[in-house]
mmCIF file of C-alpha atoms in Angstrom:
data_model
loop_
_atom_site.group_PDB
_atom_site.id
_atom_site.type_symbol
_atom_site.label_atom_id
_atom_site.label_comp_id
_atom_site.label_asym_id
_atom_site.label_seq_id
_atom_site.Cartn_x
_atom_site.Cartn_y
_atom_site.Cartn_z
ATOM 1 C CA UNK A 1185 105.540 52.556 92.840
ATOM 2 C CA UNK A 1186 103.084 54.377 94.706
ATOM 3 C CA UNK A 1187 99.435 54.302 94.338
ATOM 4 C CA UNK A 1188 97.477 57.527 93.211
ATOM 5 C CA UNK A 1189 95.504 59.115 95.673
ATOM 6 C CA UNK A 1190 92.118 60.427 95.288
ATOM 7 C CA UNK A 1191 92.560 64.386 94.644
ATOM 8 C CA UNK A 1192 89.722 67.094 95.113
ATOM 9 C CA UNK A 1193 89.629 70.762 93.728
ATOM 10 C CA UNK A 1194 87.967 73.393 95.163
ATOM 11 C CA UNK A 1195 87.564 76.868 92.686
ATOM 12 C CA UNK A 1196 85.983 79.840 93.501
ATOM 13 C CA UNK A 1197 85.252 82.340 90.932
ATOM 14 C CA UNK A 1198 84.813 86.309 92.103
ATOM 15 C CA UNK A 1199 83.010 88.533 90.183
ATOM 16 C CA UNK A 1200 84.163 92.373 90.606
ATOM 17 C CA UNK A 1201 82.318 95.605 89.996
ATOM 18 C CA UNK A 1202 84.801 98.309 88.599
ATOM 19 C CA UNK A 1203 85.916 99.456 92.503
ATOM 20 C CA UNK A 1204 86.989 95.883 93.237
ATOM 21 C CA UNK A 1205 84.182 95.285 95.326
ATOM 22 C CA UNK A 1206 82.839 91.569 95.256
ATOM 23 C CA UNK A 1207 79.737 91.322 93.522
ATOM 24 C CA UNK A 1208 79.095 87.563 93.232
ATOM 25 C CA UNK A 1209 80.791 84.599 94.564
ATOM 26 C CA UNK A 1210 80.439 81.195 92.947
ATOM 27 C CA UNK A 1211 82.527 77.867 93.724
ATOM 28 C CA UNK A 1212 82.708 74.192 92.440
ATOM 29 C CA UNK A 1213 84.079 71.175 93.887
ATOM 30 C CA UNK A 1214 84.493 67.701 92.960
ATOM 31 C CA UNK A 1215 82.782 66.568 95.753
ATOM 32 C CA UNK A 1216 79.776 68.919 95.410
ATOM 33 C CA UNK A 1217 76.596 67.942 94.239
ATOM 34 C CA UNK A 1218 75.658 70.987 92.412
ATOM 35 C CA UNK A 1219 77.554 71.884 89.513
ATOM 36 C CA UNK A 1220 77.966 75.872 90.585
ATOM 37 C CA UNK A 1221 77.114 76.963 94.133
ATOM 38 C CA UNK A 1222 76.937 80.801 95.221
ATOM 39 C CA UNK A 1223 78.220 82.031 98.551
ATOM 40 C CA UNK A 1224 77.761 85.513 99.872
ATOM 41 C CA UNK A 1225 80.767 85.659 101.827
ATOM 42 C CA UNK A 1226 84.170 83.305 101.710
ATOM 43 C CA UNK A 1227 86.436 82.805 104.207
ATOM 44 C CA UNK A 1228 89.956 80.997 103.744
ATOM 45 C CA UNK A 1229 92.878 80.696 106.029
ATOM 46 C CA UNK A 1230 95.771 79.097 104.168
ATOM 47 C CA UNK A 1231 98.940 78.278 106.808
ATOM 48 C CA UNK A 1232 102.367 78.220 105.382
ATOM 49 C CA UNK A 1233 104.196 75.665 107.790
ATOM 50 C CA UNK A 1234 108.062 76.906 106.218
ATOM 51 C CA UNK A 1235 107.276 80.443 106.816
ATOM 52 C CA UNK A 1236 105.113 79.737 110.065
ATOM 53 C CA UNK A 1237 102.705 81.872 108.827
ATOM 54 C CA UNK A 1238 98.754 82.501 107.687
ATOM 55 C CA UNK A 1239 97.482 83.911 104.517
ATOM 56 C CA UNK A 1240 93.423 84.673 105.054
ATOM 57 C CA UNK A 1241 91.405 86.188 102.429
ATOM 58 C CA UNK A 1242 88.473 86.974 103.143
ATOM 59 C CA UNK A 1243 85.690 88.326 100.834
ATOM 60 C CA UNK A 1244 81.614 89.715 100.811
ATOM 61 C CA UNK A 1245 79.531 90.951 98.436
ATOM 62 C CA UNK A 1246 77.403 94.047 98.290
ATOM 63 C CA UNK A 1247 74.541 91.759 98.939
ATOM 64 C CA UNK A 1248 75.634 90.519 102.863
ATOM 65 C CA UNK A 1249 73.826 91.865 105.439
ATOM 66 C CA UNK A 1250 75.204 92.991 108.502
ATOM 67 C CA UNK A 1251 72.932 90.598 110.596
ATOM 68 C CA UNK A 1252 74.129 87.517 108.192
ATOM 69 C CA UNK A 1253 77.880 88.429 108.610
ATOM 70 C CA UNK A 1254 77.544 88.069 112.653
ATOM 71 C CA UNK A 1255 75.781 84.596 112.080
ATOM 72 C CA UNK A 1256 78.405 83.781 109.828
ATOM 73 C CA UNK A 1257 81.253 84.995 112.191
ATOM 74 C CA UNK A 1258 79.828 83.246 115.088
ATOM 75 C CA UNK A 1259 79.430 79.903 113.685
ATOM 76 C CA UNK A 1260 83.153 80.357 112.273
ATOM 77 C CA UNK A 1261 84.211 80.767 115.783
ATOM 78 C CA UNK A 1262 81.941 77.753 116.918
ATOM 79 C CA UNK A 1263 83.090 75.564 114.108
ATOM 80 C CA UNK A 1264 87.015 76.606 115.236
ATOM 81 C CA UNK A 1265 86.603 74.838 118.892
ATOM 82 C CA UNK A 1266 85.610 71.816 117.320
ATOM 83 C CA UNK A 1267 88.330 72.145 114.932
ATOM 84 C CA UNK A 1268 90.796 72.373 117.741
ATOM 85 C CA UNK A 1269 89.394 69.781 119.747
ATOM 86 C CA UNK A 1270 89.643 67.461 116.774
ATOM 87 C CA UNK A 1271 93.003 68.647 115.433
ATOM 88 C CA UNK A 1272 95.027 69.113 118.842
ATOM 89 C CA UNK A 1273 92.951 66.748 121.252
ATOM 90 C CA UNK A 1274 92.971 69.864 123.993
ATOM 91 C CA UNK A 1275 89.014 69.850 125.253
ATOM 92 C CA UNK A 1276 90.369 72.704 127.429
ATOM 93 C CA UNK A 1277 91.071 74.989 124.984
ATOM 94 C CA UNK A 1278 88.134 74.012 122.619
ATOM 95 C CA UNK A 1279 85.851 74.963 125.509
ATOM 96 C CA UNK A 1280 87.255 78.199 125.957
ATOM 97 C CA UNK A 1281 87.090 78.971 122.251
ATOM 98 C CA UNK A 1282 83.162 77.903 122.115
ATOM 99 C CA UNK A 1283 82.297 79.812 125.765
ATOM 100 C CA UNK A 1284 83.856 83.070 123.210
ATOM 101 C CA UNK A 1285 81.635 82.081 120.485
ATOM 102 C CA UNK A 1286 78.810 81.902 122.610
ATOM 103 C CA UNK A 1287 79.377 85.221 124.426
ATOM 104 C CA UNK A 1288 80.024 87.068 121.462
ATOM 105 C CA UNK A 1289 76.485 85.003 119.921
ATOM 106 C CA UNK A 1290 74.820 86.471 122.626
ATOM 107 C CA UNK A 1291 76.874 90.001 122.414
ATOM 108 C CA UNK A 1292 75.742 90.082 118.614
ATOM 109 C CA UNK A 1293 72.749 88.906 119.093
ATOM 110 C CA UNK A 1294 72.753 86.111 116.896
ATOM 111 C CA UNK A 1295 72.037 84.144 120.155
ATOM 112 C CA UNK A 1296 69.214 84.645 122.753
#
């Protein structure tokens, strides 16, 4: 027999104006301390390993800035080296990946 597993759940919750246009983003987890949590922006990159392929979704509201969506996009790109470098073991690569995140920081602005 085998032994449950613990299981977590993630669920977001997107509120729409009549164009389709995000207008608030909440999420709960199981693991969260907060009962409801709001985000301004979400993104999710779901890989299908049979088709080989990547389903992203990616959603703002009205209420993201410009300046807080090239934060968020650089520390996305930051947080993917050390995902790599984790998940593969190739420091190489997960250098290269953080010099780009730090060049387009500095490009953006978001770094000085």
């Amino acid at each position: 027999m085998i032994e449950n597993k613990k299981t977590a759940n993630i669920n977001f919750t997107i509120s729409l104006d009549v164009n389709n246009i995000p207008e608030n983003i909440t999420w709960t987890a199981t693991d969260s301390q907060k009962e409801i949590n709001t985000a301004k922006a979400v993104m999710i990159s779901i890989w299908d390993g049979e088709d080989k392929t990547s389903l992203k979704i990616n959603l703002w509201t009205k209420e993201m800035m410009a300046e807080e969506m090239k934060f968020f996009t650089f520390q996305i790109l930051d947080s993917l080296s050390e995902n790599y470098k984790k998940s593969i073991g190739d420091e190489k690569i997960a250098k290269e990946i953080k010099d780009f995140a730090k060049k387009i920081g500095k490009m953006s602005n978001v770094l000085k």
